[in-house]
Amino acid sequence: MKKTNFLVITMASLICLAAFAQTPQSPEEVKQKIRGAHFSTTSPTGESNEEWVSSADGTVLARRSGGLMKKAGASSTAPGHWSVNDAGQYCLHADWDVRQGGPEDWCAPIVGGDGAITLALADGRKVSVSR
């Protein structure tokens, strides 16, 4: 009886997870969703913020504030570019100065549907996307 209950609960959990799974999106679908969108995230420590806009021409100007710059009330910027890889993941390259941690390169899948869209980065950060 216990095995049957465990199996039923496990199967129900898997069905629920499958219902929330994202349908893979083509690179073109991803580009349409994020072209011109505003992105923002907070560092894993919560000390600094980063934001950028994915321009239609593929460029970004990323801005960081907080952290060590908070005392001076300053922020820093880095030019970069965005793209979408063959797996439909949003990719960002930002040319941060070495004092800001050096270049930033990552790709992440888009999570969410027509409503709230986010990116889930490997370091645990969530990136909010708005239009």
Short mmCIF file of C-alpha atoms in Angstrom, two decimals:
data_model
loop_
_atom_site.label_atom_id
_atom_site.label_comp_id
_atom_site.label_asym_id
_atom_site.label_seq_id
_atom_site.Cartn_x
_atom_site.Cartn_y
_atom_site.Cartn_z
CA MET A 1 0.00 0.00 0.00
CA LYS A 2 2.81 2.42 0.91
CA LYS A 3 4.56 1.72 -2.40
CA THR A 4 1.33 2.41 -4.29
CA ASN A 5 0.78 5.73 -2.48
CA PHE A 6 4.38 6.75 -3.11
CA LEU A 7 4.06 5.86 -6.79
CA VAL A 8 0.79 7.79 -7.14
CA ILE A 9 2.26 10.87 -5.45
CA THR A 10 5.42 10.67 -7.56
CA MET A 11 3.44 10.36 -10.79
CA ALA A 12 1.14 13.24 -9.83
CA SER A 13 4.19 15.41 -9.12
CA LEU A 14 5.73 14.57 -12.48
CA ILE A 15 2.48 15.37 -14.28
CA CYS A 16 2.31 18.75 -12.52
CA LEU A 17 5.92 19.50 -13.44
CA ALA A 18 5.27 18.57 -17.05
CA ALA A 19 2.28 20.90 -17.15
CA PHE A 20 4.50 23.81 -16.12
CA ALA A 21 7.35 22.91 -18.47
CA GLN A 22 8.09 25.43 -21.17
CA THR A 23 7.51 24.66 -24.80
CA PRO A 24 10.84 25.13 -26.60
CA GLN A 25 10.94 28.40 -28.49
CA SER A 26 12.69 28.95 -31.79
CA PRO A 27 15.51 31.51 -31.91
CA GLU A 28 13.28 33.82 -33.97
CA GLU A 29 10.46 33.64 -31.39
CA VAL A 30 12.93 34.53 -28.64
CA LYS A 31 14.32 37.45 -30.68
CA GLN A 32 10.82 38.85 -31.18
CA LYS A 33 10.11 38.69 -27.44
CA ILE A 34 13.31 40.34 -26.27
CA ARG A 35 14.17 42.84 -29.02
CA GLY A 36 13.95 46.26 -27.34
CA ALA A 37 13.21 44.74 -23.91
CA HIS A 38 14.59 46.08 -20.63
CA PHE A 39 16.49 43.61 -18.43
CA SER A 40 17.33 43.98 -14.74
CA THR A 41 18.94 41.75 -12.13
CA THR A 42 20.46 41.90 -8.66
CA SER A 43 23.78 40.31 -7.75
CA PRO A 44 23.67 37.01 -5.83
CA THR A 45 24.66 38.93 -2.67
CA GLY A 46 21.94 41.54 -3.25
CA GLU A 47 24.49 44.35 -3.09
CA SER A 48 24.44 45.58 -6.67
CA ASN A 49 22.04 45.93 -9.59
CA GLU A 50 22.59 45.51 -13.30
CA GLU A 51 20.32 46.59 -16.14
CA TRP A 52 20.40 46.91 -19.92
CA VAL A 53 18.19 47.19 -23.00
CA SER A 54 18.54 44.77 -25.90
CA SER A 55 18.62 47.18 -28.83
CA ALA A 56 17.23 46.11 -32.19
CA ASP A 57 20.73 46.28 -33.71
CA GLY A 58 22.06 43.65 -31.26
CA THR A 59 23.93 46.05 -28.97
CA VAL A 60 23.55 46.71 -25.25
CA LEU A 61 24.86 49.29 -22.83
CA ALA A 62 24.87 47.57 -19.45
CA ARG A 63 24.83 49.62 -16.23
CA ARG A 64 25.80 48.49 -12.73
CA SER A 65 25.06 50.36 -9.52
CA GLY A 66 25.44 49.58 -5.84
CA GLY A 67 28.06 47.31 -4.36
CA LEU A 68 31.43 49.05 -3.99
CA MET A 69 30.13 52.01 -6.00
CA LYS A 70 27.23 52.58 -3.60
CA LYS A 71 29.29 54.70 -1.19
CA ALA A 72 30.24 57.07 -3.99
CA GLY A 73 26.72 57.03 -5.42
CA ALA A 74 28.24 56.03 -8.73
CA SER A 75 27.49 53.51 -11.43
CA SER A 76 29.50 52.05 -14.27
CA THR A 77 28.63 51.08 -17.81
CA ALA A 78 29.87 48.50 -20.27
CA PRO A 79 29.17 48.17 -23.99
CA GLY A 80 28.25 44.76 -25.29
CA HIS A 81 25.97 42.76 -27.52
CA TRP A 82 23.18 40.22 -27.27
CA SER A 83 22.23 37.27 -29.44
CA VAL A 84 20.07 34.16 -29.43
CA ASN A 85 21.81 30.81 -29.85
CA ASP A 86 20.53 27.81 -31.84
CA ALA A 87 18.89 26.41 -28.68
CA GLY A 88 16.75 29.55 -28.37
CA GLN A 89 18.66 30.89 -25.36
CA TYR A 90 19.27 34.60 -24.83
CA CYS A 91 23.03 35.33 -24.72
CA LEU A 92 24.75 38.42 -23.35
CA HIS A 93 28.32 39.65 -23.69
CA ALA A 94 29.26 42.80 -21.75
CA ASP A 95 32.78 44.26 -21.84
CA TRP A 96 33.11 45.13 -18.15
CA ASP A 97 36.39 46.64 -16.99
CA VAL A 98 38.66 44.34 -14.98
CA ARG A 99 37.83 46.44 -11.88
CA GLN A 100 34.18 45.46 -12.45
CA GLY A 101 34.95 41.76 -12.68
CA GLY A 102 35.98 41.60 -16.33
CA PRO A 103 33.89 40.54 -19.32
CA GLU A 104 30.52 38.90 -18.72
CA ASP A 105 29.39 36.11 -21.04
CA TRP A 106 26.39 33.85 -20.54
CA CYS A 107 23.39 32.27 -22.23
CA ALA A 108 20.11 31.45 -20.48
CA PRO A 109 16.69 30.12 -21.46
CA ILE A 110 13.65 32.37 -21.28
CA VAL A 111 11.25 31.26 -18.54
CA GLY A 112 7.61 32.31 -18.61
CA GLY A 113 4.98 32.91 -21.18
CA ASP A 114 3.08 35.90 -22.46
CA GLY A 115 2.98 37.50 -19.00
CA ALA A 116 6.08 37.79 -16.84
CA ILE A 117 9.26 36.73 -18.59
CA THR A 118 12.49 36.02 -16.74
CA LEU A 119 15.88 34.49 -17.38
CA ALA A 120 17.31 32.00 -14.90
CA LEU A 121 21.11 32.31 -14.81
CA ALA A 122 23.47 29.53 -13.77
CA ASP A 123 24.72 31.59 -10.78
CA GLY A 124 21.22 31.68 -9.31
CA ARG A 125 20.29 35.21 -10.40
CA LYS A 126 16.89 35.86 -11.91
CA VAL A 127 16.75 38.46 -14.66
CA SER A 128 13.45 40.34 -15.03
CA VAL A 129 12.42 41.23 -18.56
CA SER A 130 9.97 44.02 -19.33
CA ARG A 131 8.83 45.84 -22.46
#
